[in-house]
Short mmCIF file of C-alpha atoms and ligand atoms in Angstrom, two decimals:
data_model
loop_
_atom_site.label_atom_id
_atom_site.label_comp_id
_atom_site.label_asym_id
_atom_site.label_seq_id
_atom_site.Cartn_x
_atom_site.Cartn_y
_atom_site.Cartn_z
CA MET A 1379 -15.08 -47.61 -1.74
CA ARG A 1380 -16.66 -50.66 -0.10
CA VAL A 1381 -14.38 -53.58 0.74
CA LEU A 1382 -15.44 -56.96 2.11
CA TYR A 1383 -12.61 -58.22 4.34
CA ILE A 1384 -12.86 -62.02 4.54
CA THR A 1385 -11.07 -63.69 7.46
CA ALA A 1386 -11.28 -66.89 9.49
CA GLU A 1387 -9.72 -65.28 12.58
CA LEU A 1388 -10.37 -62.08 14.46
CA TYR A 1389 -8.64 -61.13 17.71
CA PRO A 1390 -9.68 -61.33 20.54
CA TRP A 1391 -12.46 -63.84 19.86
CA VAL A 1392 -10.98 -66.32 17.39
CA LYS A 1393 -7.22 -66.37 16.93
CA SER A 1394 -4.54 -68.93 16.32
CA GLY A 1395 -1.77 -66.56 15.23
CA GLY A 1396 -0.94 -63.28 13.54
CA LEU A 1397 -3.86 -63.57 11.08
CA GLY A 1398 -6.29 -62.73 13.90
CA ASP A 1399 -4.21 -59.75 15.05
CA VAL A 1400 -4.09 -58.32 11.54
CA ALA A 1401 -7.86 -58.70 11.08
CA ALA A 1402 -8.43 -56.72 14.27
CA ALA A 1403 -6.09 -53.89 13.33
CA LEU A 1404 -6.12 -53.43 9.56
CA PRO A 1405 -9.87 -52.83 9.00
CA PRO A 1406 -10.05 -49.92 11.49
CA ALA A 1407 -6.92 -48.43 9.87
CA LEU A 1408 -8.58 -48.78 6.45
CA ILE A 1409 -11.72 -47.10 7.77
CA ALA A 1410 -9.53 -44.23 8.96
CA GLU A 1411 -8.24 -44.06 5.35
CA GLY A 1412 -11.82 -43.56 4.16
CA VAL A 1413 -12.48 -47.13 3.01
CA ASP A 1414 -15.90 -48.56 3.94
CA VAL A 1415 -14.89 -51.98 5.31
CA ARG A 1416 -17.09 -54.81 6.47
CA LEU A 1417 -15.83 -58.19 7.62
CA LEU A 1418 -17.05 -61.61 6.61
CA LEU A 1419 -16.63 -64.19 9.38
CA ALA A 1420 -17.65 -67.81 9.79
CA GLY A 1421 -20.16 -68.41 12.57
CA PHE A 1422 -17.73 -69.80 15.14
CA ARG A 1423 -18.97 -69.98 18.73
CA GLY A 1424 -16.33 -67.41 19.75
CA PHE A 1425 -18.14 -64.86 17.57
CA LEU A 1426 -21.75 -65.93 18.19
CA ASP A 1427 -21.26 -65.54 21.95
CA VAL A 1428 -20.15 -61.92 21.84
CA PHE A 1429 -21.78 -60.31 18.81
CA PRO A 1430 -24.83 -58.36 19.79
CA GLY A 1431 -27.99 -58.20 17.70
CA ILE A 1432 -27.28 -60.36 14.68
CA THR A 1433 -29.88 -59.46 12.04
CA ASP A 1434 -30.86 -61.68 9.13
CA ILE A 1435 -29.54 -60.45 5.80
CA ALA A 1436 -30.15 -63.43 3.58
CA ARG A 1437 -30.90 -67.12 3.57
CA LEU A 1438 -29.04 -68.75 0.73
CA THR A 1439 -29.23 -72.28 -0.58
CA SER A 1440 -25.76 -73.79 -0.22
CA PRO A 1441 -24.39 -75.29 -3.43
CA PHE A 1442 -23.10 -78.31 -1.53
CA ALA A 1443 -25.99 -80.19 0.01
CA GLY A 1444 -28.79 -77.78 -0.70
CA GLU A 1445 -29.07 -76.66 2.95
CA ARG A 1446 -30.32 -73.19 3.74
CA VAL A 1447 -27.54 -71.02 5.13
CA ARG A 1448 -28.25 -67.91 7.15
CA VAL A 1449 -26.11 -64.83 6.58
CA GLY A 1450 -26.34 -62.43 9.51
CA LEU A 1451 -25.01 -58.93 10.06
CA ALA A 1452 -23.87 -57.52 13.39
CA PRO A 1453 -22.11 -54.40 14.58
CA LEU A 1454 -18.53 -55.32 15.32
CA PRO A 1455 -17.97 -54.87 19.06
CA GLY A 1456 -15.61 -51.98 19.77
CA SER A 1457 -15.62 -50.80 16.16
CA GLU A 1458 -17.49 -48.53 13.80
CA SER A 1459 -17.86 -51.36 11.35
CA PHE A 1460 -20.06 -54.38 10.76
CA ALA A 1461 -19.42 -58.05 10.25
CA TYR A 1462 -21.36 -60.55 8.20
CA LEU A 1463 -21.52 -63.99 9.75
CA VAL A 1464 -22.05 -67.23 7.88
CA ASP A 1465 -24.31 -68.67 10.56
CA HIS A 1466 -24.28 -72.35 9.74
CA PRO A 1467 -23.89 -74.24 13.03
CA ALA A 1468 -23.51 -77.63 11.35
CA PHE A 1469 -20.23 -76.35 9.87
CA TYR A 1470 -18.87 -73.83 12.32
CA ASP A 1471 -20.29 -74.27 15.80
CA ARG A 1472 -17.80 -76.90 16.91
CA PRO A 1473 -15.29 -77.14 19.75
CA GLY A 1474 -11.60 -76.53 19.06
CA SER A 1475 -9.81 -74.11 16.77
CA PRO A 1476 -11.35 -72.80 13.54
CA TYR A 1477 -9.60 -75.55 11.62
CA ALA A 1478 -9.24 -78.56 13.91
CA GLY A 1479 -11.08 -80.42 16.63
CA PRO A 1480 -9.98 -80.61 20.28
CA ASP A 1481 -7.61 -83.49 19.44
CA GLY A 1482 -5.74 -81.22 17.02
CA SER A 1483 -6.66 -83.02 13.81
CA ASP A 1484 -8.18 -81.04 10.96
CA TRP A 1485 -11.92 -81.42 10.45
CA PRO A 1486 -12.46 -83.86 7.56
CA ASP A 1487 -14.98 -81.54 5.90
CA ASN A 1488 -12.77 -78.42 5.93
CA HIS A 1489 -13.06 -78.18 2.15
CA ARG A 1490 -16.83 -77.76 2.50
CA ARG A 1491 -16.58 -75.54 5.60
CA PHE A 1492 -14.21 -73.09 3.91
CA GLY A 1493 -15.71 -73.69 0.48
CA LEU A 1494 -19.02 -72.40 1.79
CA PHE A 1495 -17.22 -69.46 3.39
CA GLY A 1496 -15.74 -68.43 0.02
CA TRP A 1497 -19.01 -69.08 -1.78
CA ILE A 1498 -20.89 -66.73 0.58
CA ALA A 1499 -18.24 -64.03 -0.07
CA ALA A 1500 -18.89 -64.39 -3.80
CA GLU A 1501 -22.65 -64.19 -3.18
CA LEU A 1502 -22.17 -60.91 -1.30
CA ALA A 1503 -20.13 -59.62 -4.25
CA ARG A 1504 -23.05 -60.59 -6.48
CA GLY A 1505 -25.42 -58.54 -4.34
CA ALA A 1506 -26.82 -60.92 -1.68
CA ASP A 1507 -27.18 -57.92 0.64
CA PRO A 1508 -29.09 -55.30 -1.33
CA GLY A 1509 -28.17 -52.74 1.34
CA TRP A 1510 -24.38 -53.01 0.94
CA ARG A 1511 -22.53 -54.47 -1.95
CA PRO A 1512 -18.74 -54.61 -1.95
CA ASP A 1513 -16.70 -52.96 -4.70
CA ILE A 1514 -13.78 -55.26 -3.83
CA LEU A 1515 -13.38 -58.64 -2.11
CA HIS A 1516 -10.26 -58.94 0.02
CA GLY A 1517 -9.49 -62.49 1.18
CA HIS A 1518 -6.83 -63.66 3.61
CA ASP A 1519 -5.00 -67.00 3.46
CA TRP A 1520 -6.22 -70.35 2.19
CA HIS A 1521 -9.52 -70.32 4.09
CA THR A 1522 -10.76 -67.63 1.73
CA GLY A 1523 -9.02 -68.86 -1.43
CA LEU A 1524 -12.16 -70.14 -3.16
CA ALA A 1525 -13.97 -66.77 -3.00
CA PRO A 1526 -12.37 -65.43 -6.22
CA ALA A 1527 -12.83 -68.85 -7.87
CA TYR A 1528 -16.59 -68.85 -7.18
CA LEU A 1529 -16.78 -65.29 -8.44
CA ALA A 1530 -14.85 -66.20 -11.59
CA ALA A 1531 -17.19 -69.16 -12.11
CA ARG A 1532 -20.25 -66.96 -11.93
CA PRO A 1533 -19.43 -63.26 -12.19
CA ALA A 1534 -21.77 -60.58 -10.93
CA VAL A 1535 -24.32 -59.82 -13.67
CA ASP A 1536 -23.41 -56.15 -13.89
CA GLY A 1537 -19.67 -56.43 -14.09
CA HIS A 1538 -16.53 -57.73 -12.51
CA VAL A 1539 -16.02 -57.29 -8.77
CA PRO A 1540 -12.23 -57.21 -8.35
CA THR A 1541 -10.52 -59.38 -5.77
CA VAL A 1542 -7.41 -58.98 -3.63
CA PHE A 1543 -5.80 -61.95 -1.90
CA THR A 1544 -3.29 -61.59 0.92
CA VAL A 1545 -0.86 -64.36 1.84
CA HIS A 1546 -0.12 -64.36 5.55
CA ASN A 1547 1.60 -67.72 5.40
CA LEU A 1548 2.18 -69.71 2.20
CA ALA A 1549 3.02 -72.84 4.20
CA TYR A 1550 -0.67 -73.40 4.89
CA ARG A 1551 -1.94 -74.21 1.43
CA GLY A 1552 -5.32 -75.74 2.16
CA PRO A 1553 -4.61 -78.96 0.27
CA PHE A 1554 -7.37 -81.54 -0.19
CA PRO A 1555 -7.52 -84.77 -2.18
CA GLY A 1556 -8.50 -84.22 -5.80
CA ALA A 1557 -11.51 -86.48 -5.15
CA VAL A 1558 -13.26 -83.69 -3.19
CA PHE A 1559 -13.32 -81.38 -6.21
CA PRO A 1560 -16.82 -82.43 -7.42
CA GLU A 1561 -18.19 -81.53 -3.96
CA LEU A 1562 -17.10 -77.90 -4.39
CA ALA A 1563 -19.64 -77.02 -7.07
CA LEU A 1564 -17.06 -75.37 -9.32
CA PRO A 1565 -17.03 -75.81 -13.13
CA PRO A 1566 -15.11 -79.00 -14.09
CA GLU A 1567 -12.56 -77.01 -16.10
CA PHE A 1568 -11.43 -75.26 -12.90
CA PHE A 1569 -9.69 -78.48 -11.88
CA SER A 1570 -6.66 -77.80 -14.01
CA ILE A 1571 -3.19 -76.36 -13.73
CA ASP A 1572 -4.79 -73.05 -14.73
CA GLY A 1573 -7.14 -73.27 -11.79
CA VAL A 1574 -7.41 -74.90 -8.37
CA GLU A 1575 -5.52 -78.08 -9.18
CA PHE A 1576 -2.09 -78.56 -7.59
CA PHE A 1577 -0.29 -81.80 -8.40
CA GLY A 1578 -3.55 -83.75 -8.48
CA MET A 1579 -4.83 -82.12 -5.29
CA VAL A 1580 -7.20 -79.21 -4.74
CA SER A 1581 -5.32 -76.26 -3.21
CA PHE A 1582 -7.39 -73.43 -1.78
CA ILE A 1583 -4.42 -71.07 -1.59
CA LYS A 1584 -3.60 -71.73 -5.22
CA ALA A 1585 -7.18 -70.77 -6.10
CA GLY A 1586 -6.66 -67.46 -4.30
CA LEU A 1587 -3.33 -66.86 -6.03
CA PHE A 1588 -4.64 -67.81 -9.46
CA TYR A 1589 -8.07 -66.14 -9.58
CA SER A 1590 -7.46 -62.90 -7.66
CA ASP A 1591 -6.76 -59.64 -9.49
CA ARG A 1592 -4.15 -58.42 -7.04
CA LEU A 1593 -1.96 -60.31 -4.58
CA THR A 1594 -0.27 -59.02 -1.49
CA THR A 1595 1.85 -60.53 1.23
CA VAL A 1596 2.92 -59.20 4.57
CA SER A 1597 6.47 -58.02 3.94
CA PRO A 1598 8.55 -56.94 0.94
CA THR A 1599 11.22 -59.60 1.56
CA TYR A 1600 8.64 -62.40 1.81
CA ALA A 1601 7.09 -61.16 -1.46
CA ARG A 1602 10.47 -61.83 -3.11
CA GLU A 1603 11.20 -65.06 -1.22
CA ILE A 1604 7.95 -66.81 -2.19
CA GLN A 1605 8.93 -66.44 -5.83
CA THR A 1606 11.86 -68.80 -5.20
CA PRO A 1607 11.80 -72.61 -4.86
CA ALA A 1608 13.24 -72.41 -1.33
CA PHE A 1609 10.21 -70.53 0.03
CA GLY A 1610 7.56 -71.10 -2.64
CA TRP A 1611 6.10 -74.48 -1.58
CA GLY A 1612 5.76 -75.38 -5.25
CA LEU A 1613 3.79 -72.21 -5.97
CA ASP A 1614 6.85 -70.09 -6.82
CA GLY A 1615 6.30 -70.53 -10.57
CA LEU A 1616 2.75 -69.19 -10.35
CA LEU A 1617 3.97 -66.36 -8.10
CA ARG A 1618 6.74 -65.46 -10.54
CA ALA A 1619 4.18 -65.39 -13.33
CA ARG A 1620 2.05 -63.05 -11.20
CA ALA A 1621 4.93 -60.96 -9.82
CA GLY A 1622 3.56 -57.87 -11.58
CA VAL A 1623 0.44 -57.86 -9.38
CA LEU A 1624 2.14 -58.96 -6.15
CA THR A 1625 2.99 -56.37 -3.47
CA GLY A 1626 4.65 -56.79 -0.06
CA ILE A 1627 3.07 -54.62 2.63
CA LEU A 1628 4.52 -54.80 6.12
CA ASN A 1629 2.15 -55.46 9.02
CA GLY A 1630 1.93 -52.93 11.84
CA VAL A 1631 1.57 -52.98 15.60
CA ASP A 1632 -1.87 -52.55 17.13
CA THR A 1633 -0.96 -49.99 19.76
CA ARG A 1634 -4.38 -50.34 21.41
CA VAL A 1635 -3.16 -53.77 22.52
CA TRP A 1636 0.63 -53.45 22.45
CA ASP A 1637 1.91 -50.25 24.03
CA PRO A 1638 4.22 -50.46 27.07
CA ARG A 1639 3.08 -47.01 28.23
CA HIS A 1640 -0.50 -48.15 28.73
CA ASP A 1641 -0.18 -51.89 29.23
CA ALA A 1642 -2.20 -52.84 32.30
CA ILE A 1643 -0.56 -56.27 32.40
CA LEU A 1644 2.86 -54.75 33.15
CA PRO A 1645 3.50 -54.10 36.84
CA ARG A 1646 4.90 -50.70 35.94
CA PRO A 1647 4.06 -49.44 32.42
CA TYR A 1648 6.94 -47.57 30.80
CA GLY A 1649 8.06 -45.44 27.88
CA GLU A 1650 11.53 -44.66 26.51
CA GLY A 1651 12.20 -42.32 29.43
CA ASN A 1652 11.66 -44.85 32.22
CA ALA A 1653 12.21 -48.12 30.39
CA ALA A 1654 14.95 -49.39 32.70
CA ALA A 1655 12.76 -49.23 35.81
CA GLY A 1656 9.67 -50.50 33.97
CA LYS A 1657 11.53 -53.44 32.52
CA ARG A 1658 13.13 -54.30 35.84
CA ALA A 1659 9.68 -54.56 37.42
CA ALA A 1660 8.36 -56.62 34.49
CA ARG A 1661 11.34 -58.94 34.60
CA ALA A 1662 10.88 -59.55 38.35
CA ALA A 1663 7.18 -60.31 37.81
CA LEU A 1664 8.04 -62.64 34.94
CA GLN A 1665 10.69 -64.44 36.97
CA ARG A 1666 8.18 -64.99 39.78
CA ARG A 1667 5.47 -66.13 37.38
CA LEU A 1668 7.68 -68.75 35.72
CA GLY A 1669 9.66 -69.86 38.76
CA LEU A 1670 12.91 -68.27 37.57
CA GLU A 1671 15.58 -67.16 40.02
CA PRO A 1672 15.64 -63.39 40.59
CA ILE A 1673 18.87 -62.89 38.60
CA GLU A 1674 19.64 -59.38 37.30
CA GLY A 1675 23.10 -59.17 35.78
CA ALA A 1676 22.61 -61.52 32.80
CA PRO A 1677 20.16 -61.21 29.94
CA LEU A 1678 16.78 -62.91 30.01
CA PHE A 1679 15.76 -64.34 26.63
CA GLY A 1680 12.07 -64.69 25.88
CA THR A 1681 9.93 -66.36 23.22
CA VAL A 1682 6.19 -66.33 22.54
CA SER A 1683 5.38 -68.60 19.68
CA ARG A 1684 3.42 -71.33 18.05
CA LEU A 1685 5.61 -74.43 18.41
CA THR A 1686 6.07 -75.62 14.85
CA PRO A 1687 9.19 -76.40 12.79
CA GLN A 1688 8.69 -73.02 11.03
CA LYS A 1689 9.67 -71.15 14.17
CA GLY A 1690 13.14 -72.73 14.44
CA LEU A 1691 12.87 -73.28 18.19
CA ASP A 1692 14.66 -76.62 17.91
CA LEU A 1693 17.76 -74.43 17.45
CA VAL A 1694 17.05 -72.85 20.82
CA LEU A 1695 16.62 -76.28 22.41
CA ALA A 1696 19.96 -77.36 21.01
CA GLY A 1697 21.60 -74.19 22.35
CA LEU A 1698 20.02 -74.23 25.82
CA PRO A 1699 22.93 -75.86 27.71
CA GLU A 1700 25.22 -73.11 26.43
CA LEU A 1701 22.58 -70.41 26.92
CA VAL A 1702 22.04 -71.14 30.61
CA ALA A 1703 25.79 -71.10 31.27
CA ASP A 1704 26.79 -67.73 32.66
CA GLY A 1705 23.51 -67.25 34.54
CA ARG A 1706 21.49 -66.41 31.46
CA GLN A 1707 17.79 -67.24 31.54
CA MET A 1708 15.08 -68.19 29.12
CA ALA A 1709 11.29 -67.75 29.30
CA LEU A 1710 9.10 -69.48 26.75
CA LEU A 1711 5.36 -69.44 26.16
CA GLY A 1712 4.09 -71.62 23.35
CA SER A 1713 1.89 -74.38 22.17
CA GLY A 1714 1.78 -76.61 19.15
CA ASP A 1715 3.67 -79.75 18.17
CA SER A 1716 3.75 -82.18 21.07
CA ASP A 1717 7.43 -83.14 20.63
CA LEU A 1718 8.48 -79.49 20.99
CA GLU A 1719 6.08 -78.98 23.89
CA GLN A 1720 7.57 -81.99 25.71
CA ALA A 1721 11.15 -80.99 24.97
CA PHE A 1722 10.67 -77.49 26.38
CA ALA A 1723 8.80 -78.83 29.42
CA ALA A 1724 11.71 -81.23 30.04
CA ALA A 1725 14.24 -78.39 29.64
CA ALA A 1726 12.37 -76.39 32.29
CA GLU A 1727 12.75 -79.35 34.66
CA ARG A 1728 16.42 -79.82 33.89
CA TYR A 1729 17.37 -76.15 34.18
CA ARG A 1730 14.99 -75.26 36.97
CA GLY A 1731 15.26 -71.62 37.94
CA GLN A 1732 16.94 -70.70 34.68
CA VAL A 1733 14.50 -71.91 32.06
CA GLY A 1734 10.82 -71.12 32.62
CA VAL A 1735 8.27 -72.66 30.29
CA MET A 1736 4.52 -72.34 30.00
CA ILE A 1737 2.87 -74.61 27.48
CA GLY A 1738 -0.42 -73.13 26.39
CA TYR A 1739 -1.96 -69.98 25.04
CA ASP A 1740 -1.97 -66.99 27.37
CA GLU A 1741 -2.35 -63.38 26.20
CA SER A 1742 -1.33 -61.82 29.51
CA LEU A 1743 1.80 -63.94 29.93
CA ALA A 1744 2.69 -63.01 26.33
CA HIS A 1745 2.69 -59.33 27.36
CA LEU A 1746 4.75 -60.05 30.47
CA ILE A 1747 7.37 -62.00 28.48
CA ILE A 1748 7.68 -59.26 25.86
CA GLY A 1749 7.87 -56.64 28.62
CA GLY A 1750 10.14 -58.53 31.00
CA SER A 1751 12.69 -60.02 28.58
CA ASP A 1752 15.88 -58.33 27.45
CA VAL A 1753 15.95 -60.19 24.15
CA ILE A 1754 13.12 -61.84 22.22
CA LEU A 1755 14.25 -64.84 20.16
CA VAL A 1756 12.60 -65.36 16.76
CA PRO A 1757 14.85 -67.85 14.91
CA SER A 1758 12.22 -68.72 12.27
CA ARG A 1759 13.12 -70.74 9.17
CA PHE A 1760 10.69 -68.55 7.28
CA GLU A 1761 8.59 -65.69 8.55
CA PRO A 1762 6.09 -63.88 6.32
CA CYS A 1763 6.15 -60.81 8.59
CA GLY A 1764 6.26 -61.81 12.25
CA LEU A 1765 4.55 -59.76 14.90
CA THR A 1766 6.37 -60.72 18.08
CA GLN A 1767 9.57 -58.97 16.97
CA LEU A 1768 7.55 -55.81 16.30
CA TYR A 1769 6.01 -55.98 19.79
CA ALA A 1770 9.49 -56.68 21.18
CA LEU A 1771 10.94 -53.57 19.51
CA ARG A 1772 8.19 -51.43 20.97
CA TYR A 1773 8.73 -52.89 24.44
CA GLY A 1774 12.51 -52.43 24.32
CA ALA A 1775 13.17 -56.19 24.29
CA LEU A 1776 15.73 -56.35 21.49
CA PRO A 1777 14.76 -58.97 18.91
CA LEU A 1778 17.24 -61.64 17.89
CA VAL A 1779 16.03 -63.05 14.59
CA ARG A 1780 16.89 -65.18 11.62
CA ARG A 1781 17.40 -62.90 8.61
CA VAL A 1782 14.32 -64.00 6.63
CA GLY A 1783 11.03 -62.46 5.48
CA GLY A 1784 9.60 -59.72 7.63
CA LEU A 1785 12.25 -60.31 10.28
CA ALA A 1786 14.90 -59.11 7.80
CA ASP A 1787 12.74 -56.07 6.98
CA THR A 1788 12.15 -54.92 10.55
CA VAL A 1789 15.26 -55.64 12.65
CA VAL A 1790 18.59 -53.87 12.11
CA ASP A 1791 21.45 -56.13 13.18
CA ALA A 1792 23.95 -54.63 15.61
CA THR A 1793 27.19 -54.34 13.63
CA ALA A 1794 30.06 -51.92 14.07
CA THR A 1795 28.54 -49.76 11.31
CA SER A 1796 24.91 -49.84 12.45
CA LEU A 1797 25.95 -49.15 16.04
CA ALA A 1798 28.12 -46.24 14.94
CA GLU A 1799 25.21 -44.86 12.90
CA GLY A 1800 22.84 -45.37 15.82
CA VAL A 1801 20.40 -47.48 13.79
CA ALA A 1802 20.88 -50.92 15.35
CA THR A 1803 17.74 -52.38 16.94
CA GLY A 1804 18.54 -56.07 17.44
CA PHE A 1805 20.49 -59.06 16.21
CA ALA A 1806 20.22 -61.18 13.07
CA PHE A 1807 21.84 -64.39 11.87
CA ASP A 1808 21.71 -66.30 8.59
CA ASP A 1809 22.46 -70.01 8.90
CA ASP A 1810 19.91 -72.57 9.98
CA SER A 1811 22.19 -73.95 12.70
CA PRO A 1812 22.42 -73.88 16.50
CA SER A 1813 25.94 -72.46 16.25
CA ALA A 1814 24.77 -69.48 14.15
CA LEU A 1815 22.02 -68.81 16.69
CA MET A 1816 24.43 -69.17 19.60
CA SER A 1817 26.97 -66.81 18.13
CA ALA A 1818 24.22 -64.17 17.76
CA ILE A 1819 23.23 -64.88 21.37
CA ALA A 1820 26.87 -64.41 22.39
CA ARG A 1821 26.97 -61.06 20.57
CA ALA A 1822 23.77 -59.98 22.33
CA THR A 1823 25.14 -61.06 25.71
CA ALA A 1824 28.35 -59.10 25.20
CA LEU A 1825 26.45 -55.94 24.23
CA PHE A 1826 24.01 -56.38 27.13
CA ARG A 1827 26.98 -55.74 29.41
CA GLU A 1828 27.73 -52.46 27.63
CA ARG A 1829 24.85 -50.73 29.36
CA GLU A 1830 25.06 -47.44 27.51
CA ILE A 1831 25.06 -49.01 24.07
CA TRP A 1832 22.23 -51.32 25.09
CA GLN A 1833 20.10 -48.44 26.41
CA ARG A 1834 20.67 -46.56 23.17
CA MET A 1835 19.56 -49.58 21.14
CA MET A 1836 16.50 -49.92 23.33
CA ARG A 1837 15.53 -46.30 22.78
CA ARG A 1838 15.99 -46.66 19.05
CA ALA A 1839 13.93 -49.89 19.02
CA MET A 1840 11.13 -48.40 21.07
CA THR A 1841 10.70 -45.44 18.77
CA ARG A 1842 10.55 -47.36 15.48
CA ASP A 1843 7.26 -46.66 13.77
CA PHE A 1844 5.40 -49.73 12.54
CA SER A 1845 1.99 -48.18 12.26
CA TRP A 1846 -1.08 -49.72 10.73
CA ALA A 1847 -1.83 -46.33 9.18
CA ALA A 1848 1.17 -46.75 6.86
CA ALA A 1849 0.04 -50.26 5.90
CA ALA A 1850 -3.55 -49.13 5.35
CA ARG A 1851 -2.40 -46.41 2.96
CA GLN A 1852 -0.62 -49.04 0.87
CA TYR A 1853 -3.63 -51.39 0.84
CA ALA A 1854 -5.87 -48.48 -0.16
CA ALA A 1855 -3.46 -47.76 -3.02
CA VAL A 1856 -3.81 -51.39 -4.15
CA TYR A 1857 -7.61 -51.06 -4.01
CA ARG A 1858 -7.43 -47.90 -6.08
CA THR A 1859 -5.58 -49.68 -8.88
CA LEU A 1860 -8.68 -51.87 -9.14
CA ARG A 1861 -11.33 -49.21 -8.58
CA PRO A 1862 -9.78 -45.97 -9.74
CA GLU A 1863 -13.04 -44.04 -9.43
CA PRO A 1864 -14.33 -43.43 -5.93
CA MET A 1865 -17.59 -45.34 -5.60
CA GLY A 1866 -20.65 -43.90 -3.89
P1 LIG B 1090 2.28 -66.58 13.46
O1 LIG B 1090 1.13 -65.84 12.85
O2 LIG B 1090 3.10 -67.38 12.49
O3 LIG B 1090 1.87 -67.40 14.65
P2 LIG B 1090 3.20 -63.94 14.28
O4 LIG B 1090 4.46 -63.51 14.96
O5 LIG B 1090 2.81 -63.22 13.04
O6 LIG B 1090 3.32 -65.51 14.03
O7 LIG B 1090 1.98 -63.79 15.28
C1 LIG B 1090 1.89 -64.52 16.45
C2 LIG B 1090 0.87 -63.90 17.38
O8 LIG B 1090 0.33 -64.89 18.23
C3 LIG B 1090 1.45 -62.84 18.28
O9 LIG B 1090 0.43 -61.94 18.65
C4 LIG B 1090 1.89 -63.68 19.49
O10 LIG B 1090 2.02 -62.90 20.65
C5 LIG B 1090 0.73 -64.64 19.57
N1 LIG B 1090 1.04 -65.92 20.20
C6 LIG B 1090 1.67 -66.98 19.65
N2 LIG B 1090 1.71 -68.00 20.53
C7 LIG B 1090 1.10 -67.57 21.65
C8 LIG B 1090 0.82 -68.18 22.92
N3 LIG B 1090 1.20 -69.42 23.20
N4 LIG B 1090 0.16 -67.44 23.85
C9 LIG B 1090 -0.21 -66.16 23.56
N5 LIG B 1090 0.02 -65.54 22.38
C10 LIG B 1090 0.67 -66.25 21.44
#
């Protein structure tokens, strides 16, 4: 079975969040399941610089301005697979993130940039590469939402190529003014409630949700939540209507990147057997790196996160005065909204030695924070799956999370019952309030002092299995519902 995996991000070359991590880990796991996967990427500089030997596959006339667009194919570095690249420098070879310029504002032609991306995916489904034609298109998030729409507008001549669409975050809906619709070269009737139209706007994610044959999202709880008004961003009605084809499949941990036993960034890699010593060394290195005092007897709380309202870190800011009482410490790495960046930078000044903050994006510091912290805080308002709590579990940094989405599915709150049963792996709270967060932090602090219980929780956390193999098996099962017969 041949699957075209369409993604805007791919770790380590182009990544703004979990989407890039998943694209690096899921395709190899699918290949191990026997699925023949190729990726479709946009020709961002981050890819062009590292991909060896890009060969020409096709030159297609774009439906937008009639330009010729080159589709290249390259072996994917470090993988058995290949990636197609939409090599159109006028659209993709720009500074900044995949979506926004260096000043942080979205590119004004994103509808055409990601429209073309989806259109090329549909062309590959229609046979643009005579040497490899996908049996299934699998798109990820709004950037790929138009692929199934273009395919629906002009199906492959010899039959339907089924499509799967995965929601990694419903909050990013790819909305554009309705006025851009004529630029997208879709049939006029597609601009309707049964189509890409969303309250007078064009929504790329709605296109993906409406036109795809199967839908998935990245945790079972999030699959239920997005069918409710509180988490549905206005798309809950459509998602309820499509509930029969919607599946929640939990993300995994890429142990090639996140394994404390073989993590070269840690001063002293560790497993369950020597976690205490390994974590002590990591904590000391982290304290030095962020200018924290070398305190040992109180827990160190860590966070690695995009700084957006989604992540609930304003609750942490509100709780900081109480958190630093008692000698507790906090280490934060993040970037995003400038008001949050400034507030955390100011907190680091005010609580010098107890609050360490690095504003920016830094893979190696991310590993050191996950390794060196006792507790990783993830107080998100919504969280489709969340990866940092999974890394934290593996590294024996007990996650303290809001009970939503994938956080609810992966962390077992320490209660009298779960502790007695030996299944507790972290801490969870419900209310969107600083006091709810702080009372969970107080519970964590109290248990941290019960060394034996804490060590037991750490061992349990470190041995939880969140493997990509399990996820890949579930995705392959979804593919098989669409292509029951193995294809040659
Ligand atoms: P989201 O996709 O919403 O950002 P996830 O928890 O699913 O959240 O994935 C976040 C990923 O991005 C993790 O791999 C995390 O370590 C990484 N990350 C987030 N912010 C930073 C940062 N400032 N520096 C390094 N890595 C970061």
